[in-house]
Amino acid sequence: FWGYLTIQLIKVLMNKSASPFLKKIAIGVLGGFIGYHIHGTFSVAPRMMVMKLPLFTLFGLAFILTKLVSKTSENSSIKETENKRSEVLNRLIAFAPAFLVIVLIWRIYTPWMMGQYHFVKLRSGRNSLLKVEKLEKLVKVYPDAYALDHLSHMQVQYRRTAQLEETVQTIDNILPNYRELGHTKSILAVLQNNPEKAIKTALKFQNEQDKYYQPSIMLLMNLAIETNDFQLFQKQYQLFVRRLVFKNALHESFSANDVQIQINDIKDPMIIKDEKNTFTGQWNIKLMTNIFQMARKIRKAKSYQAQEKQDFISNLAMMFSRHPYFQISIHEQYKNETQQIHNVMKEYFVEKSNWDKKSQQLSKKHQINLARTNRWKQPNLKKRQSEKMSEIAKPYTDKIAGKAKILEERTNWKEFMQRRNFATQFLREFAEVVYPRSLQKRG
């Protein structure tokens, strides 16, 4: 296909009857194709519209140029051509390369399309062990990377260790280092009761592919607790906090060297300094050691009460709320309105909480209605649901926006919310490391 396009464009450049304008466009199209292949050497996803749009535009230009130049040549030698070939034969010859390309494309893509059809059909069904078994049979006939990746996640869910090992090996053979395959390999080692291999594999994935992949950080923190490796726990905790700093844009720089996370022998539970060039977060080593040992006790006991986890979150939340960095700062000219501003803050969070509850209820109701509706009627129903949601949301969002505007004028509201989001995410994710949901006592 690429050879055919290149030859046709070179013919345009070599054709004496082609105008300089057409030759310049041919050079531009050839340059575009060369650029595409250079990009493709490093990173490119042809399935994405941002790639398809320019690429198929270049295809179109290439075919138009070929047609325009062939017409120009045809006009200059039409009599000679008519004497040598019939019109039907000329058309067959003209369309032969395109026909050959079409045949090759369908020969290559038909098996893939069949595999995708069966995969999408299976994936749309409800998760079950039977579904996993059917997918395992399908990928043996159509070993597609997307299907294999989806299957690997389901095999982890159903703890099909032997089958997962086979799937991981197949993906490795097709596309080494595909997506989070390194992380999946570390989970496989956990399922095989080999924590040393799991740690080694996860660290390799971190160092070679994605240092801040959240599931790997969480897995390594858990493995550090189980293997009593406080040093590994500290390193992963540093990555865990730095990732949240970047995610919530607490510091202007996106260089890891500018965000220093430390566990030191300090008096306070936590010290945070956000200066022009560096962000420094220090945590008390005694506090972290106590949390680490507490997490180990929970692992040994293999259970805990829900209230224990809630108390842990409350204590950490108190630590954040008392720290000056996480408190709202009122602009100097509005200091005399401190009480009113705090009242507006309370009203803002009350309104937001009310809307969050309301939107969750509506979303749940909409999902139930969608599930009861015929598939061909669902697009129209979704549109009506979206319009209804916007109508109900307006009074809430107007009040929320109004109060936010007041707070933005009088306080460091944007920074305060970024820091608050950081604290919320920290509490939710870190509590899950110390108190895993799987160990919580039921009833």
Short mmCIF file of C-alpha atoms in Angstrom, two decimals:
data_model
loop_
_atom_site.label_atom_id
_atom_site.label_comp_id
_atom_site.label_asym_id
_atom_site.label_seq_id
_atom_site.Cartn_x
_atom_site.Cartn_y
_atom_site.Cartn_z
CA PHE A 1 0.00 0.00 0.00
CA TRP A 2 2.71 2.47 1.01
CA GLY A 3 4.84 1.42 -1.96
CA TYR A 4 1.96 2.04 -4.37
CA LEU A 5 1.33 5.52 -2.92
CA THR A 6 5.03 6.44 -3.04
CA ILE A 7 5.43 5.29 -6.66
CA GLN A 8 2.36 7.27 -7.74
CA LEU A 9 3.63 10.45 -6.07
CA ILE A 10 7.10 9.99 -7.59
CA LYS A 11 5.39 9.63 -10.99
CA VAL A 12 3.72 12.98 -10.37
CA LEU A 13 7.12 14.55 -9.66
CA MET A 14 8.70 12.95 -12.74
CA ASN A 15 5.82 13.83 -15.06
CA LYS A 16 6.83 16.68 -17.40
CA SER A 17 3.22 17.66 -18.09
CA ALA A 18 2.45 18.17 -14.36
CA SER A 19 2.35 21.81 -13.24
CA PRO A 20 4.85 23.12 -10.62
CA PHE A 21 1.87 23.65 -8.26
CA LEU A 22 0.90 19.95 -8.37
CA LYS A 23 4.54 18.92 -7.89
CA LYS A 24 4.82 21.12 -4.79
CA ILE A 25 1.70 19.48 -3.31
CA ALA A 26 3.18 16.04 -4.11
CA ILE A 27 6.37 16.98 -2.21
CA GLY A 28 4.22 18.13 0.74
CA VAL A 29 2.20 14.89 0.77
CA LEU A 30 5.38 12.78 0.58
CA GLY A 31 6.82 14.83 3.46
CA GLY A 32 3.64 14.18 5.47
CA PHE A 33 3.95 10.42 4.94
CA ILE A 34 7.64 10.50 5.95
CA GLY A 35 6.69 12.48 9.08
CA TYR A 36 3.99 9.92 9.90
CA HIS A 37 6.50 7.06 9.72
CA ILE A 38 9.10 8.92 11.81
CA HIS A 39 6.38 9.57 14.43
CA GLY A 40 5.28 5.93 14.18
CA THR A 41 8.79 4.77 15.08
CA PHE A 42 8.29 6.22 18.57
CA SER A 43 4.60 6.61 19.34
CA VAL A 44 1.48 6.75 17.21
CA ALA A 45 -2.09 5.42 17.49
CA PRO A 46 -3.62 5.28 13.96
CA ARG A 47 -7.04 4.43 15.43
CA MET A 48 -7.32 7.90 17.01
CA MET A 49 -9.17 10.64 15.13
CA VAL A 50 -6.31 13.13 15.68
CA MET A 51 -4.17 10.73 13.62
CA LYS A 52 -6.84 9.56 11.16
CA LEU A 53 -7.92 13.04 10.08
CA PRO A 54 -4.53 14.28 8.73
CA LEU A 55 -3.46 10.83 7.50
CA PHE A 56 -6.59 10.17 5.44
CA THR A 57 -6.49 13.75 4.16
CA LEU A 58 -3.02 12.97 2.78
CA PHE A 59 -4.36 9.74 1.25
CA GLY A 60 -7.10 11.73 -0.47
CA LEU A 61 -4.62 14.32 -1.77
CA ALA A 62 -2.35 11.55 -3.09
CA PHE A 63 -5.19 9.93 -5.08
CA ILE A 64 -6.44 13.31 -6.38
CA LEU A 65 -2.92 14.24 -7.56
CA THR A 66 -2.55 10.90 -9.32
CA LYS A 67 -5.88 11.41 -11.08
CA LEU A 68 -5.15 15.02 -12.10
CA VAL A 69 -1.72 14.19 -13.53
CA SER A 70 -3.01 11.09 -15.33
CA LYS A 71 -5.71 13.26 -16.97
CA THR A 72 -3.07 15.75 -18.10
CA SER A 73 -0.96 12.97 -19.58
CA GLU A 74 -4.03 11.36 -21.13
CA ASN A 75 -5.01 14.54 -22.98
CA SER A 76 -1.56 14.80 -24.59
CA SER A 77 -1.49 11.21 -25.85
CA ILE A 78 -5.15 10.26 -26.16
CA LYS A 79 -4.96 9.18 -29.78
CA GLU A 80 -1.99 6.92 -29.18
CA THR A 81 -3.70 5.33 -26.18
CA GLU A 82 -6.92 4.64 -28.09
CA ASN A 83 -5.00 2.83 -30.77
CA LYS A 84 -3.25 0.55 -28.29
CA ARG A 85 -5.96 -0.33 -25.80
CA SER A 86 -9.70 -0.33 -25.52
CA GLU A 87 -11.43 1.92 -23.01
CA VAL A 88 -12.53 -1.08 -20.89
CA LEU A 89 -8.99 -2.42 -20.74
CA ASN A 90 -7.68 1.01 -19.76
CA ARG A 91 -10.10 1.14 -16.84
CA LEU A 92 -9.18 -2.36 -15.69
CA ILE A 93 -5.50 -1.47 -15.72
CA ALA A 94 -6.16 1.81 -13.89
CA PHE A 95 -8.12 0.10 -11.13
CA ALA A 96 -5.92 -3.02 -10.85
CA PRO A 97 -3.56 -1.58 -8.14
CA ALA A 98 -6.50 -0.28 -6.09
CA PHE A 99 -8.28 -3.64 -6.43
CA LEU A 100 -5.12 -5.46 -5.31
CA VAL A 101 -4.83 -3.17 -2.25
CA ILE A 102 -8.50 -3.81 -1.34
CA VAL A 103 -8.05 -7.59 -1.60
CA LEU A 104 -4.91 -7.48 0.58
CA ILE A 105 -6.58 -5.27 3.19
CA TRP A 106 -9.60 -7.53 3.51
CA ARG A 107 -7.37 -10.62 3.61
CA ILE A 108 -5.45 -9.13 6.53
CA TYR A 109 -8.34 -7.53 8.42
CA THR A 110 -11.18 -10.04 8.04
CA PRO A 111 -9.86 -12.44 10.74
CA TRP A 112 -9.21 -9.48 13.06
CA MET A 113 -12.71 -8.10 12.45
CA MET A 114 -14.25 -11.49 13.20
CA GLY A 115 -12.27 -11.71 16.43
CA GLN A 116 -13.33 -8.16 17.41
CA TYR A 117 -16.99 -8.98 16.73
CA HIS A 118 -16.91 -12.04 19.02
CA PHE A 119 -14.87 -10.17 21.65
CA VAL A 120 -17.25 -7.16 21.81
CA LYS A 121 -20.23 -9.51 21.95
CA LEU A 122 -18.69 -11.40 24.88
CA ARG A 123 -17.51 -8.26 26.67
CA SER A 124 -20.99 -6.71 26.62
CA GLY A 125 -22.35 -9.60 28.69
CA ARG A 126 -22.41 -9.83 32.47
CA ASN A 127 -19.14 -10.91 34.13
CA SER A 128 -19.05 -14.57 35.09
CA LEU A 129 -16.67 -17.52 35.18
CA LEU A 130 -18.36 -18.88 32.03
CA LYS A 131 -17.62 -15.59 30.26
CA VAL A 132 -13.93 -15.87 31.24
CA GLU A 133 -13.76 -19.44 29.92
CA LYS A 134 -15.35 -18.42 26.60
CA LEU A 135 -12.90 -15.53 26.25
CA GLU A 136 -9.98 -17.88 26.97
CA LYS A 137 -11.11 -20.06 24.05
CA LEU A 138 -11.63 -17.03 21.79
CA VAL A 139 -8.12 -15.60 22.23
CA LYS A 140 -6.61 -18.91 21.18
CA VAL A 141 -8.30 -18.48 17.78
CA TYR A 142 -8.02 -14.66 17.61
CA PRO A 143 -5.07 -13.56 19.80
CA ASP A 144 -5.89 -9.85 19.81
CA ALA A 145 -4.04 -7.56 22.27
CA TYR A 146 -7.21 -5.77 23.42
CA ALA A 147 -9.05 -9.04 24.10
CA LEU A 148 -6.03 -10.53 25.88
CA ASP A 149 -5.61 -7.42 28.05
CA HIS A 150 -9.31 -7.51 29.02
CA LEU A 151 -9.04 -11.24 29.74
CA SER A 152 -5.99 -10.76 31.99
CA HIS A 153 -7.95 -8.37 34.24
CA MET A 154 -10.84 -10.83 34.48
CA GLN A 155 -8.47 -13.71 35.26
CA VAL A 156 -7.03 -11.66 38.13
CA GLN A 157 -10.57 -11.03 39.38
CA TYR A 158 -11.41 -14.76 39.30
CA ARG A 159 -7.91 -15.80 40.46
CA ARG A 160 -7.25 -18.10 37.49
CA THR A 161 -3.51 -18.20 38.09
CA ALA A 162 -2.45 -20.83 35.54
CA GLN A 163 -4.59 -19.31 32.77
CA LEU A 164 -3.36 -15.79 33.64
CA GLU A 165 0.25 -16.94 33.26
CA GLU A 166 -0.56 -18.23 29.76
CA THR A 167 -2.34 -14.98 28.83
CA VAL A 168 0.54 -12.82 30.08
CA GLN A 169 3.02 -14.90 28.05
CA THR A 170 0.87 -14.52 24.91
CA ILE A 171 0.65 -10.73 25.32
CA ASP A 172 4.41 -10.61 25.91
CA ASN A 173 4.99 -12.48 22.64
CA ILE A 174 2.69 -10.16 20.66
CA LEU A 175 3.47 -6.77 22.25
CA PRO A 176 6.22 -6.76 24.91
CA ASN A 177 5.65 -4.12 27.64
CA TYR A 178 2.03 -3.62 26.50
CA ARG A 179 0.25 -1.06 28.69
CA GLU A 180 0.38 -2.16 32.36
CA LEU A 181 1.50 -5.73 31.55
CA GLY A 182 4.42 -5.34 33.98
CA HIS A 183 1.96 -4.61 36.78
CA THR A 184 -0.16 -7.63 35.80
CA LYS A 185 2.97 -9.80 36.00
CA SER A 186 3.55 -8.61 39.56
CA ILE A 187 -0.07 -9.50 40.48
CA LEU A 188 0.51 -12.93 38.93
CA ALA A 189 3.52 -13.40 41.24
CA VAL A 190 1.31 -12.44 44.22
CA LEU A 191 -1.28 -15.05 43.17
CA GLN A 192 1.56 -17.57 42.94
CA ASN A 193 2.49 -16.73 46.58
CA ASN A 194 5.86 -15.34 45.53
CA PRO A 195 6.13 -11.87 47.16
CA GLU A 196 9.86 -11.49 46.38
CA LYS A 197 9.23 -11.98 42.66
CA ALA A 198 6.17 -9.68 42.85
CA ILE A 199 8.27 -6.87 44.38
CA LYS A 200 11.08 -7.35 41.86
CA THR A 201 8.64 -7.36 38.91
CA ALA A 202 6.70 -4.32 40.15
CA LEU A 203 9.91 -2.33 40.75
CA LYS A 204 11.12 -3.20 37.25
CA PHE A 205 7.81 -1.94 35.81
CA GLN A 206 8.16 1.26 37.86
CA ASN A 207 11.75 1.93 36.84
CA GLU A 208 11.40 1.07 33.16
CA GLN A 209 7.84 2.14 32.30
CA ASP A 210 5.72 4.06 34.79
CA LYS A 211 7.09 5.24 38.12
CA TYR A 212 3.78 6.82 39.18
CA TYR A 213 1.30 4.11 38.13
CA GLN A 214 -1.04 4.20 41.14
CA PRO A 215 -1.97 0.47 41.33
CA SER A 216 1.74 -0.49 41.35
CA ILE A 217 2.51 1.98 44.14
CA MET A 218 -0.40 0.62 46.20
CA LEU A 219 0.62 -2.98 45.52
CA LEU A 220 4.23 -2.34 46.56
CA MET A 221 3.14 -0.57 49.75
CA ASN A 222 0.99 -3.59 50.62
CA LEU A 223 3.83 -6.00 49.81
CA ALA A 224 6.21 -3.90 51.95
CA ILE A 225 3.80 -4.27 54.90
CA GLU A 226 3.42 -8.02 54.39
CA THR A 227 7.20 -8.60 54.06
CA ASN A 228 8.09 -6.16 56.88
CA ASP A 229 10.16 -3.97 54.54
CA PHE A 230 9.88 -0.45 56.01
CA GLN A 231 12.48 0.94 53.60
CA LEU A 232 10.41 -0.14 50.58
CA PHE A 233 7.30 1.26 52.29
CA GLN A 234 9.01 4.66 52.71
CA LYS A 235 10.10 4.82 49.05
CA GLN A 236 6.63 3.94 47.79
CA TYR A 237 5.04 6.40 50.23
CA GLN A 238 7.24 9.14 48.75
CA LEU A 239 6.04 8.26 45.23
CA PHE A 240 2.46 8.04 46.50
CA VAL A 241 2.54 11.58 47.95
CA ARG A 242 4.49 13.09 45.03
CA ARG A 243 1.94 11.68 42.57
CA LEU A 244 -0.90 13.37 44.47
CA VAL A 245 1.05 16.65 44.57
CA PHE A 246 1.37 16.56 40.78
CA LYS A 247 -2.18 15.35 40.24
CA ASN A 248 -3.64 18.25 42.23
CA ALA A 249 -1.15 20.82 40.84
CA LEU A 250 0.03 21.90 44.29
CA HIS A 251 3.31 23.13 42.82
CA GLU A 252 4.00 24.93 39.55
CA SER A 253 6.92 22.72 38.53
CA PHE A 254 6.41 19.24 37.08
CA SER A 255 9.99 18.14 37.78
CA ALA A 256 10.29 15.34 40.35
CA ASN A 257 13.45 16.98 41.72
CA ASP A 258 11.44 20.07 42.70
CA VAL A 259 9.00 18.04 44.83
CA GLN A 260 10.82 16.55 47.80
CA ILE A 261 8.92 14.10 50.01
CA GLN A 262 10.81 13.06 53.14
CA ILE A 263 10.29 10.95 56.28
CA ASN A 264 12.40 12.55 59.00
CA ASP A 265 12.79 12.83 62.76
CA ILE A 266 10.73 16.02 63.22
CA LYS A 267 8.62 17.30 66.12
CA ASP A 268 5.39 17.92 64.19
CA PRO A 269 3.41 15.11 62.55
CA MET A 270 3.81 16.85 59.19
CA ILE A 271 5.57 19.92 57.75
CA ILE A 272 4.76 21.29 54.29
CA LYS A 273 6.58 24.16 52.60
CA ASP A 274 5.59 25.39 49.16
CA GLU A 275 8.27 27.81 47.98
CA LYS A 276 8.94 29.32 44.57
CA ASN A 277 11.31 26.62 43.29
CA THR A 278 10.60 23.65 45.59
CA PHE A 279 7.78 21.85 47.34
CA THR A 280 8.87 20.01 50.49
CA GLY A 281 6.69 17.62 52.44
CA GLN A 282 8.09 16.07 55.63
CA TRP A 283 6.39 13.35 57.69
CA ASN A 284 7.29 12.32 61.21
CA ILE A 285 9.21 9.02 61.11
CA LYS A 286 7.73 7.87 64.46
CA LEU A 287 4.21 8.46 63.12
CA MET A 288 4.98 6.53 59.92
CA THR A 289 6.61 3.68 61.88
CA ASN A 290 3.54 3.40 64.13
CA ILE A 291 1.21 3.35 61.09
CA PHE A 292 3.41 0.70 59.43
CA GLN A 293 3.36 -1.52 62.54
CA MET A 294 -0.39 -1.02 62.92
CA ALA A 295 -0.90 -2.13 59.31
CA ARG A 296 1.20 -5.25 59.99
CA LYS A 297 -0.95 -6.11 63.04
CA ILE A 298 -4.09 -5.81 60.91
CA ARG A 299 -2.55 -8.20 58.35
CA LYS A 300 -1.72 -10.71 61.09
CA ALA A 301 -5.20 -10.44 62.63
CA LYS A 302 -6.71 -10.74 59.12
CA SER A 303 -9.66 -8.55 60.13
CA TYR A 304 -10.69 -5.22 61.66
CA GLN A 305 -13.83 -3.33 62.62
CA ALA A 306 -15.14 -0.59 60.32
CA GLN A 307 -14.99 1.90 63.19
CA GLU A 308 -11.23 1.40 63.49
CA LYS A 309 -10.74 2.54 59.92
CA GLN A 310 -13.07 5.50 60.42
CA ASP A 311 -11.15 6.58 63.55
CA PHE A 312 -7.88 6.34 61.64
CA ILE A 313 -9.23 8.54 58.82
CA SER A 314 -10.64 11.05 61.34
CA ASN A 315 -7.30 11.37 63.14
CA LEU A 316 -5.43 11.95 59.87
CA ALA A 317 -8.11 14.41 58.72
CA MET A 318 -7.62 16.37 61.95
CA MET A 319 -3.87 16.47 61.30
CA PHE A 320 -4.47 17.99 57.85
CA SER A 321 -7.12 20.48 59.02
CA ARG A 322 -4.81 21.86 61.76
CA HIS A 323 -1.91 22.42 59.39
CA PRO A 324 -1.72 26.07 58.16
CA TYR A 325 -1.06 24.90 54.57
CA PHE A 326 -4.52 23.29 54.36
CA GLN A 327 -6.42 26.20 55.93
CA ILE A 328 -8.12 28.90 53.88
CA SER A 329 -6.31 32.24 53.65
CA ILE A 330 -8.48 35.38 53.64
CA HIS A 331 -7.20 38.41 51.71
CA GLU A 332 -6.08 41.27 53.95
CA GLN A 333 -8.84 43.71 52.89
CA TYR A 334 -11.52 41.15 53.84
CA LYS A 335 -10.18 40.14 57.28
CA ASN A 336 -13.07 41.95 58.97
CA GLU A 337 -15.50 39.60 57.13
CA THR A 338 -13.90 36.39 58.44
CA GLN A 339 -17.06 35.00 60.05
CA GLN A 340 -19.23 35.76 56.99
CA ILE A 341 -16.67 34.12 54.69
CA HIS A 342 -16.61 30.96 56.83
CA ASN A 343 -20.43 30.91 56.70
CA VAL A 344 -20.33 31.16 52.90
CA MET A 345 -17.84 28.24 52.88
CA LYS A 346 -20.21 26.10 54.96
CA GLU A 347 -23.12 26.96 52.65
CA TYR A 348 -20.99 26.10 49.60
CA PHE A 349 -20.16 22.62 50.92
CA VAL A 350 -23.77 22.00 52.05
CA GLU A 351 -25.09 22.88 48.57
CA LYS A 352 -22.41 20.77 46.90
CA SER A 353 -23.19 17.81 49.16
CA ASN A 354 -26.92 18.16 48.43
CA TRP A 355 -26.30 18.18 44.68
CA ASP A 356 -23.89 15.22 44.87
CA LYS A 357 -26.53 13.15 46.68
CA LYS A 358 -29.25 14.25 44.27
CA SER A 359 -27.16 13.56 41.16
CA GLN A 360 -26.22 10.10 42.45
CA GLN A 361 -29.89 9.26 43.01
CA LEU A 362 -30.81 10.50 39.53
CA SER A 363 -27.92 8.64 37.89
CA LYS A 364 -28.95 5.41 39.62
CA LYS A 365 -32.57 5.90 38.51
CA HIS A 366 -31.46 6.65 34.93
CA GLN A 367 -29.30 3.51 34.80
CA ILE A 368 -32.25 1.37 35.91
CA ASN A 369 -34.50 2.93 33.24
CA LEU A 370 -31.83 2.40 30.57
CA ALA A 371 -31.47 -1.27 31.53
CA ARG A 372 -35.25 -1.72 31.09
CA THR A 373 -35.32 -0.01 27.67
CA ASN A 374 -34.80 -1.61 24.27
CA ARG A 375 -31.32 -0.95 22.91
CA TRP A 376 -32.55 0.95 19.84
CA LYS A 377 -34.52 3.35 22.08
CA GLN A 378 -31.61 4.01 24.46
CA PRO A 379 -29.95 6.93 22.52
CA ASN A 380 -33.14 9.01 22.66
CA LEU A 381 -33.68 8.12 26.32
CA LYS A 382 -30.09 9.14 27.16
CA LYS A 383 -30.66 12.49 25.47
CA ARG A 384 -33.86 13.10 27.48
CA GLN A 385 -32.13 12.03 30.69
CA SER A 386 -29.25 14.41 30.04
CA GLU A 387 -31.66 17.31 29.43
CA LYS A 388 -33.56 16.46 32.60
CA MET A 389 -30.32 16.25 34.62
CA SER A 390 -29.22 19.69 33.34
CA GLU A 391 -32.61 21.17 34.22
CA ILE A 392 -32.53 19.80 37.79
CA ALA A 393 -28.85 20.72 38.23
CA LYS A 394 -29.23 24.40 37.31
CA PRO A 395 -30.59 25.72 40.67
CA TYR A 396 -27.88 23.81 42.56
CA THR A 397 -25.00 24.77 40.24
CA ASP A 398 -26.08 28.43 40.19
CA LYS A 399 -25.96 28.60 44.00
CA ILE A 400 -22.64 26.74 44.13
CA ALA A 401 -21.11 28.99 41.45
CA GLY A 402 -22.36 32.13 43.19
CA LYS A 403 -20.79 31.19 46.51
CA ALA A 404 -17.57 30.09 44.79
CA LYS A 405 -17.33 33.51 43.11
CA ILE A 406 -17.56 35.28 46.49
CA LEU A 407 -14.89 32.99 47.95
CA GLU A 408 -12.58 33.46 44.93
CA GLU A 409 -12.73 37.24 45.40
CA ARG A 410 -11.99 37.17 49.14
CA THR A 411 -9.73 34.14 49.67
CA ASN A 412 -7.13 31.84 48.06
CA TRP A 413 -10.08 29.62 47.07
CA LYS A 414 -8.46 27.88 44.07
CA GLU A 415 -5.35 26.88 46.03
CA PHE A 416 -7.46 25.93 49.05
CA MET A 417 -9.62 23.55 46.97
CA GLN A 418 -6.57 21.98 45.30
CA ARG A 419 -5.05 21.33 48.74
CA ARG A 420 -8.35 20.06 50.08
CA ASN A 421 -8.67 17.63 47.14
CA PHE A 422 -5.12 16.45 47.82
CA ALA A 423 -5.99 15.74 51.48
CA THR A 424 -9.26 13.97 50.53
CA GLN A 425 -7.54 11.70 48.01
CA PHE A 426 -4.65 11.04 50.41
CA LEU A 427 -7.03 9.96 53.19
CA ARG A 428 -9.10 7.72 50.92
CA GLU A 429 -6.16 5.95 49.22
CA PHE A 430 -3.79 5.71 52.20
CA ALA A 431 -6.52 4.35 54.48
CA GLU A 432 -7.06 1.59 51.92
CA VAL A 433 -3.39 0.58 52.27
CA VAL A 434 -3.47 0.45 56.08
CA TYR A 435 -7.00 -0.99 56.31
CA PRO A 436 -7.65 -3.08 53.16
CA ARG A 437 -11.34 -3.42 52.34
CA SER A 438 -10.92 -7.18 51.89
CA LEU A 439 -10.09 -7.59 55.61
CA GLN A 440 -13.02 -5.60 56.99
CA LYS A 441 -15.35 -7.61 59.25
CA ARG A 442 -18.87 -8.01 57.87
CA GLY A 443 -21.97 -7.36 59.92
#
